[in-house]
CSV table of C-alpha atoms and ligand atoms in Angstrom, one decimal:
chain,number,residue,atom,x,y,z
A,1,UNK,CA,34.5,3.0,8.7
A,2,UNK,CA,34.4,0.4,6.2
A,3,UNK,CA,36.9,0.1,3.3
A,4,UNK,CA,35.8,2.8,0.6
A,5,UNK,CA,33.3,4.4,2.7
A,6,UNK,CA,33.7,8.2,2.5
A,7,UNK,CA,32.8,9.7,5.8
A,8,UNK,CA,29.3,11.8,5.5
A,9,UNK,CA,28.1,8.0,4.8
A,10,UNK,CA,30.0,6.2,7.8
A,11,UNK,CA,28.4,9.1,10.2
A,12,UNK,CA,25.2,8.5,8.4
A,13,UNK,CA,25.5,4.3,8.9
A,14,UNK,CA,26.5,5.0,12.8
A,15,UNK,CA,23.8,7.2,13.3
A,16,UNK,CA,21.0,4.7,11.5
A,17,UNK,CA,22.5,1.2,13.3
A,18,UNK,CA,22.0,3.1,16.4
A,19,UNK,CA,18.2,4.7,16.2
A,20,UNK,CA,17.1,1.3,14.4
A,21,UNK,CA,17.1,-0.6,17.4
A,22,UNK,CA,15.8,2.5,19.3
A,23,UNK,CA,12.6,3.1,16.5
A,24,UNK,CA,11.5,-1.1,16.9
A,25,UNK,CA,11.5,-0.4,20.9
A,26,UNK,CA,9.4,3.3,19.8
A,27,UNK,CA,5.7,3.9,20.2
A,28,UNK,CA,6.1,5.6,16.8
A,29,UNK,CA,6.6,2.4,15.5
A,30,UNK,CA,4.2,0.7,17.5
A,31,UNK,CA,5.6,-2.8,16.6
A,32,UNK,CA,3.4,-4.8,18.9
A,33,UNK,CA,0.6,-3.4,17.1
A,34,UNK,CA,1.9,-4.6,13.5
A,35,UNK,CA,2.7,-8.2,14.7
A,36,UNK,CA,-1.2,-8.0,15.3
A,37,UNK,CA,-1.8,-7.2,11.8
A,38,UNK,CA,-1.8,-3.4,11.3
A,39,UNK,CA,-0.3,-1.7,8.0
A,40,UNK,CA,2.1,1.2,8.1
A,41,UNK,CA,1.2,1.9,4.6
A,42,UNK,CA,-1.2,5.1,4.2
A,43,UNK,CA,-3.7,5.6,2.6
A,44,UNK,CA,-1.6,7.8,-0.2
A,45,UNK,CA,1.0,5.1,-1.3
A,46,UNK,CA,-1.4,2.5,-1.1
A,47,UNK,CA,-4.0,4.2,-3.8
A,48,UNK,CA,-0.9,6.0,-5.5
A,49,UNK,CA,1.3,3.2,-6.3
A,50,UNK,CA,-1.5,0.7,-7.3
A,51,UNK,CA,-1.9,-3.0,-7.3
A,52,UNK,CA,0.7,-4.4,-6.0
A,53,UNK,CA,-0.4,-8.5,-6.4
A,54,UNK,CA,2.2,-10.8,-7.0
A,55,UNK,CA,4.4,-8.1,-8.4
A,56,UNK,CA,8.0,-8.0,-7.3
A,57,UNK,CA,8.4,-4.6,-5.2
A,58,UNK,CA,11.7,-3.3,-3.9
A,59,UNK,CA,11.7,-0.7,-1.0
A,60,UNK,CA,15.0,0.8,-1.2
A,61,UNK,CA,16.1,2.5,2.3
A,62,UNK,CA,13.7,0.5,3.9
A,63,UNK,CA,14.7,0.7,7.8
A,64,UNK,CA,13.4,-1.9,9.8
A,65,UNK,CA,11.2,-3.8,7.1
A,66,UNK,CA,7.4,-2.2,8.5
A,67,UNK,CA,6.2,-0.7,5.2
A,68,UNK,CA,8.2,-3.4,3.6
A,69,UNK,CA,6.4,-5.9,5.1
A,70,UNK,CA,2.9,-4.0,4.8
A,71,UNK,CA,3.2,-4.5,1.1
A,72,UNK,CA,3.6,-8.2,1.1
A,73,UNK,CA,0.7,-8.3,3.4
A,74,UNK,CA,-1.2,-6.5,0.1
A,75,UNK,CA,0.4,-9.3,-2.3
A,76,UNK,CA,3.8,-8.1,-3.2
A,77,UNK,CA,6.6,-10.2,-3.3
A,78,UNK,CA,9.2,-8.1,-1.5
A,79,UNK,CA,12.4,-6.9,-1.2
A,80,UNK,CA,13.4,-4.5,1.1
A,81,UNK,CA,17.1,-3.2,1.1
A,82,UNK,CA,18.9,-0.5,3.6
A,83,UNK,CA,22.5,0.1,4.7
A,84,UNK,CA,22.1,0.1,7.9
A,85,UNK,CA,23.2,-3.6,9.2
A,86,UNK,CA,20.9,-2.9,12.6
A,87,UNK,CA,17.6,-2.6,10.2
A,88,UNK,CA,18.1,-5.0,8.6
A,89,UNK,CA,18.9,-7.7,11.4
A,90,UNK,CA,15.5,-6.4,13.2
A,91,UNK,CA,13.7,-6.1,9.9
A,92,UNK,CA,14.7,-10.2,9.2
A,93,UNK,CA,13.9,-10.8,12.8
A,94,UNK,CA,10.1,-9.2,12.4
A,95,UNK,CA,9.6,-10.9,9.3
A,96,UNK,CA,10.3,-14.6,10.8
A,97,UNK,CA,8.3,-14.1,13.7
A,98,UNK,CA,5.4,-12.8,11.7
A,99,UNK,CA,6.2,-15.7,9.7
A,100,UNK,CA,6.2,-13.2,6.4
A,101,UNK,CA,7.8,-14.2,3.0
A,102,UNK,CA,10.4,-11.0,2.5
A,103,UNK,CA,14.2,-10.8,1.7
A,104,UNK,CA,15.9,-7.9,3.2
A,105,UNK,CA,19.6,-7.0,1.7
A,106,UNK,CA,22.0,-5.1,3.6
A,107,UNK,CA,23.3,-2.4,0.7
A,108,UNK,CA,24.1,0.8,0.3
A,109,UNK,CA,21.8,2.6,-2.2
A,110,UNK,CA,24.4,3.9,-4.2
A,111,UNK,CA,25.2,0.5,-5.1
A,112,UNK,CA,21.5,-1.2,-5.2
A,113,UNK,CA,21.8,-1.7,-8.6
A,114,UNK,CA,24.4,-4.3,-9.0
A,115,UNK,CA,22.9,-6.3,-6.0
A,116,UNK,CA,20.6,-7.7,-7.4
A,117,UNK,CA,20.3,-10.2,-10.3
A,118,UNK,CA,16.4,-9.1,-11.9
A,119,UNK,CA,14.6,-6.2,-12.6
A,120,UNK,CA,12.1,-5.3,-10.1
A,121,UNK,CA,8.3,-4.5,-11.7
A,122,UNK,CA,8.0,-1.8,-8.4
A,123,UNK,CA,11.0,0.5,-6.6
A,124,UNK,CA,9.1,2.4,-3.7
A,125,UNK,CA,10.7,4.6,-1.4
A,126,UNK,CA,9.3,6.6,1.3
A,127,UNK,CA,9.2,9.2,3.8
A,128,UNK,CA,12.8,10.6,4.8
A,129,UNK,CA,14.8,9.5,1.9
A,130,UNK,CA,16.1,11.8,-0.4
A,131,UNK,CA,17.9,14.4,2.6
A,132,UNK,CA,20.2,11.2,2.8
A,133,UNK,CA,21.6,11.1,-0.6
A,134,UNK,CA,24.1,13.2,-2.2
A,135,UNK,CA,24.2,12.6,-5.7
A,136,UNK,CA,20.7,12.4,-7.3
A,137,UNK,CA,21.2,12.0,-10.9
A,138,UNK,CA,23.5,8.8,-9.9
A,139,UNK,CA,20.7,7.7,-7.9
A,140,UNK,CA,17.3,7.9,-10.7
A,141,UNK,CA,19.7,6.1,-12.6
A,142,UNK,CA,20.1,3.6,-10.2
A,143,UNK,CA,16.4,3.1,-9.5
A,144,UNK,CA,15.8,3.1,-13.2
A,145,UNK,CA,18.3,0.2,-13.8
A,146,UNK,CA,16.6,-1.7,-11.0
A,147,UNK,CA,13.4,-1.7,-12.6
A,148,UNK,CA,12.1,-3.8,-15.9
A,149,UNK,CA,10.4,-1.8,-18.8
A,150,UNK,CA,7.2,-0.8,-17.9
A,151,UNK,CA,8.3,-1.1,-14.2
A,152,UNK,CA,6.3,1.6,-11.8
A,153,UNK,CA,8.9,4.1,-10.0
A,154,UNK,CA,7.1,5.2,-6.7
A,155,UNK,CA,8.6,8.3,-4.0
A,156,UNK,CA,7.1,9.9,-1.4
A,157,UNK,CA,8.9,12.3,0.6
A,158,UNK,CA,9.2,14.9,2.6
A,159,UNK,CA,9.0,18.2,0.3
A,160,UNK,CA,12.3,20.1,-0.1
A,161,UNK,CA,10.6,23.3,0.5
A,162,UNK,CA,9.7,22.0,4.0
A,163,UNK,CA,13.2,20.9,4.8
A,164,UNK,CA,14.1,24.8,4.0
A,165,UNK,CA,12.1,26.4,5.5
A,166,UNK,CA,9.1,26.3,8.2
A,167,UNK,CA,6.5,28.9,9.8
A,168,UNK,CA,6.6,29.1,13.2
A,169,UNK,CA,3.8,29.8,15.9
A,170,UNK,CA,3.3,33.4,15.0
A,171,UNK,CA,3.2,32.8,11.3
A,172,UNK,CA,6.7,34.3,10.0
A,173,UNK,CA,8.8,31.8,8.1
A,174,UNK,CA,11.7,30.9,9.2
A,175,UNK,CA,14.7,29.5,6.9
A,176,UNK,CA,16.7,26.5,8.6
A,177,UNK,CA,18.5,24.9,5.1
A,178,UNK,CA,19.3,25.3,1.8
A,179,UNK,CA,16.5,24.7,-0.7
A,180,UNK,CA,18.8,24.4,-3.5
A,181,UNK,CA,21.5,21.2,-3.9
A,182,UNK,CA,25.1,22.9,-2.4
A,183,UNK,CA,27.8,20.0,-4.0
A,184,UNK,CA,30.1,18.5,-1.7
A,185,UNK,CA,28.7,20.7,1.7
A,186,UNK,CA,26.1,18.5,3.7
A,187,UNK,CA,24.2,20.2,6.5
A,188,UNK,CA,25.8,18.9,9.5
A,189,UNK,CA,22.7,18.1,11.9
A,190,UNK,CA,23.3,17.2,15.7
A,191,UNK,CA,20.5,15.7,17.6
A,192,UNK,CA,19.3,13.6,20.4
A,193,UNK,CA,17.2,11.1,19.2
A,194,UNK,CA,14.9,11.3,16.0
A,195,UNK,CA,11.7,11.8,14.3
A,196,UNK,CA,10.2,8.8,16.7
A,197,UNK,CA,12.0,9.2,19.9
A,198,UNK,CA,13.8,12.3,22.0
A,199,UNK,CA,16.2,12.3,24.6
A,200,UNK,CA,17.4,9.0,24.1
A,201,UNK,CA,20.8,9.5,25.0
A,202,UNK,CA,22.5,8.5,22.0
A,203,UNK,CA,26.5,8.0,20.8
A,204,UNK,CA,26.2,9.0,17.6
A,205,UNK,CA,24.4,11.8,16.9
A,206,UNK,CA,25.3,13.6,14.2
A,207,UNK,CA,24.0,13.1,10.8
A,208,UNK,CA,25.2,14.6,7.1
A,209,UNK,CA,21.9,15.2,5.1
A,210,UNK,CA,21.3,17.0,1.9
A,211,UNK,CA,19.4,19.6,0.2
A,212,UNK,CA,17.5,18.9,-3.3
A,213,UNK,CA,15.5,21.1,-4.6
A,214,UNK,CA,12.0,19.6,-6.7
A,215,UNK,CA,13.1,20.3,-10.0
A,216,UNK,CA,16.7,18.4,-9.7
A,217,UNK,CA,14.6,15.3,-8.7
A,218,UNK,CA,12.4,15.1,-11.5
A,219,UNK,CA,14.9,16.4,-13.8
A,220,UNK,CA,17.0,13.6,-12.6
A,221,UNK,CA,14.6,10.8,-13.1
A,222,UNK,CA,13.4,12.2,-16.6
A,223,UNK,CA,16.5,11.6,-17.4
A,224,UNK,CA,17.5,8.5,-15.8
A,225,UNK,CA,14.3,7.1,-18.6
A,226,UNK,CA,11.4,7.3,-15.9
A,227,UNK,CA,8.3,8.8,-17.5
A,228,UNK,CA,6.5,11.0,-15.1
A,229,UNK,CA,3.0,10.9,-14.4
A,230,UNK,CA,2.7,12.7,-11.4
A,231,UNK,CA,3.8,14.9,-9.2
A,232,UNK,CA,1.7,15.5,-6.3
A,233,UNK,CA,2.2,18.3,-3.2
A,234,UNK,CA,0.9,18.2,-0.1
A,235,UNK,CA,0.2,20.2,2.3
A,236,UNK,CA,0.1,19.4,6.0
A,237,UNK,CA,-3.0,18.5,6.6
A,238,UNK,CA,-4.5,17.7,3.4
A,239,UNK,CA,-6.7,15.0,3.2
A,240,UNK,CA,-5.9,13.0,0.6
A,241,UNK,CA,-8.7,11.4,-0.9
A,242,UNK,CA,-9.4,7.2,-1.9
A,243,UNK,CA,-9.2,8.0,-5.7
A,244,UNK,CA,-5.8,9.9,-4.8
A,245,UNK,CA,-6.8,12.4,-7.0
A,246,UNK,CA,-5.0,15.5,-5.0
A,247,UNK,CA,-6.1,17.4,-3.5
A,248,UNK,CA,-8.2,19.6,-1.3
A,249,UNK,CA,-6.0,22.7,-0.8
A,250,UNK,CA,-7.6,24.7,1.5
A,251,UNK,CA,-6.9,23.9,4.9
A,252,UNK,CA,-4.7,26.0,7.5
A,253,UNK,CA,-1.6,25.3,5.9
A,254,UNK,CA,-0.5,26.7,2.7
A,255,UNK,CA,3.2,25.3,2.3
A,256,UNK,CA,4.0,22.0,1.1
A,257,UNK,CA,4.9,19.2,3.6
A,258,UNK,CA,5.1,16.2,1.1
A,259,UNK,CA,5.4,15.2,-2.4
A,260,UNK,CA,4.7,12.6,-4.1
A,261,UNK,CA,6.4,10.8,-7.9
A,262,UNK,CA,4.8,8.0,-9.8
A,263,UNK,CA,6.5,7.4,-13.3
A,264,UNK,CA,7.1,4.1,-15.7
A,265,UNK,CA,10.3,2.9,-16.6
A,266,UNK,CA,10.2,3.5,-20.3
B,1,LIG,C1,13.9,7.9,7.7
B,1,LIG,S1,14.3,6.3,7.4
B,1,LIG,C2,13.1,5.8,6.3
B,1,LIG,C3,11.9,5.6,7.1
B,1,LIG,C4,10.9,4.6,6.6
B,1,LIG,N1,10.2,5.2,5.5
B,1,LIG,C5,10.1,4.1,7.7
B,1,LIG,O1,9.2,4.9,8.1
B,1,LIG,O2,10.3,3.1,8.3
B,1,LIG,C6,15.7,6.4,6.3
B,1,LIG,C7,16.4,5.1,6.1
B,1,LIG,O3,17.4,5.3,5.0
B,1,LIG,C8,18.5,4.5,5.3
B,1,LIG,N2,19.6,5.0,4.5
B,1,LIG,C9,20.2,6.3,4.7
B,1,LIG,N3,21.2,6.4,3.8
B,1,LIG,C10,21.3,5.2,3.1
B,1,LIG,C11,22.1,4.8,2.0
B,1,LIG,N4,23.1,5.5,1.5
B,1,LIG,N5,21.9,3.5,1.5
B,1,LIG,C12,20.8,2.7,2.0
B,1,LIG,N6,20.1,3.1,3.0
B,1,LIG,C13,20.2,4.4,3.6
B,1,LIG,C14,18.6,4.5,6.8
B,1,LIG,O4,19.4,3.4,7.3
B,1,LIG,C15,17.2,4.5,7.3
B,1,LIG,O5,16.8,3.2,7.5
């Protein structure tokens, strides 16, 4: 652990250093495919967050660099910052061989906003963020303070009611966390492997990850100074549209699975 570290983050850290080199070898990831020249950015973000040209972007918790590095290739000049020492190593590596322009910072999130020495115009995070943060009202502030006036604050994530609770084959609804923040009591989550790859016969494999519900997030940032715009819900298989404008509702599913926040520094 290192010095200061509490220990729901050094399980987290030991968990991440060890599936980052395990998600760039992962068809999930499909790297081979992005050193051709695909995007990992969907649709979604790239219509929600807007133009992104020449605008300096920061993509905090970024893993190893692919959406990151998927912005630049739309025009951003980017940064991309995680605490996980193994991301970030393979996240430098794929940028050099790509022969991208991107900085990648090893820091933890909680203290992203005393590493760096400008205000970003974009902080983007997505897709399996918030469960890893304990203290949301100290984080908005900290994406606030990393962002100029005017700056666009971008999150899309998965939905807290989906990390509650989920339906099973036969339609009942089964509870499996908290929906509501419980201080100081992380679920403790054991687990071979990840969302990209099973069995993999890990060391570490326990993680810490916490609960949020909706309202504490936006409350949080409203109050950090962000001025909403939107919050968007998704279900599973909605189809999110080119003009972003959500959404077609009426599919099979009729729970959230993501959400999504846009808002200006004010
Ligand atoms: C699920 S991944 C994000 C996935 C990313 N959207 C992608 O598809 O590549 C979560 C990331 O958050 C990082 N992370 C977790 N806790 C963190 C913290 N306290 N500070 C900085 N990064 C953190 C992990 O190292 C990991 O890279």
């Amino acid at each position: 652990m290192l010095a200061g570290m509490d220990e729901h983050t050094a399980v987290n850290q030991r968990l991440w250093d060890e599936l980052a080199p395990l998600h760039e070898a992962s068809r999930y990831y499909d790297v081979a495919s992005f050193q051709k020249g695909s995007s990992t950015l969907g649709a979604l973000e790239v219509n929600e967050v807007g133009d992104v040209s020449d605008r300096r972007l920061l993509h905090l918790m970024c893993h190893i660099g692919l959406d990151t590095l998927s912005w630049a290739h739309r025009g951003a000049k980017v940064t991309g910052a995680d605490f996980s020492s193994e991301a970030i190593r393979i996240a430098r590596d794929l940028a050099g061989r790509i022969g991208t322009d991107a900085e990648f910072v090893r820091v933890d999130v909680r203290e992203a906003a005393e590493g760096f020495d400008e205000p970003f115009d974009i902080v983007f995070l997505s897709r399996g963020v918030l469960m890893w943060i304990e203290d949301i009202p100290a984080w908005a502030q900290t994406c606030a303070r990393l962002l100029r006036p005017g700056g666009v604050f971008y999150v899309l994530d998965i939905h807290p009611v989906a990390l509650a609770i989920s339906p099973t084959e036969g339609g009942q609804l089964v509870q499996h966390g908290p929906y509501f923040h419980v201080p100081q009591r992380p679920t403790v989550v054991r687990k071979d492997g990840s969302y990209a790859v099973s069995d993999a016969g890990m060391t570490n494999q326990e993680s810490r990850e916490w609960s949020h519900s909706l309202g504490d997030i936006v409350t949080a940032l409203v109050r950090a100074g962000i001025r909403i715009e939107f919050l968007h819900e998704f279900a599973a298989d909605d189809q999110p549209t080119d003009d972003s404008v959500p959404v077609d509702h009426s599919g099979r599913h009729q729970l959230p699975a993501h959400f999504s926040i846009r808002g200006i520094r004010d």
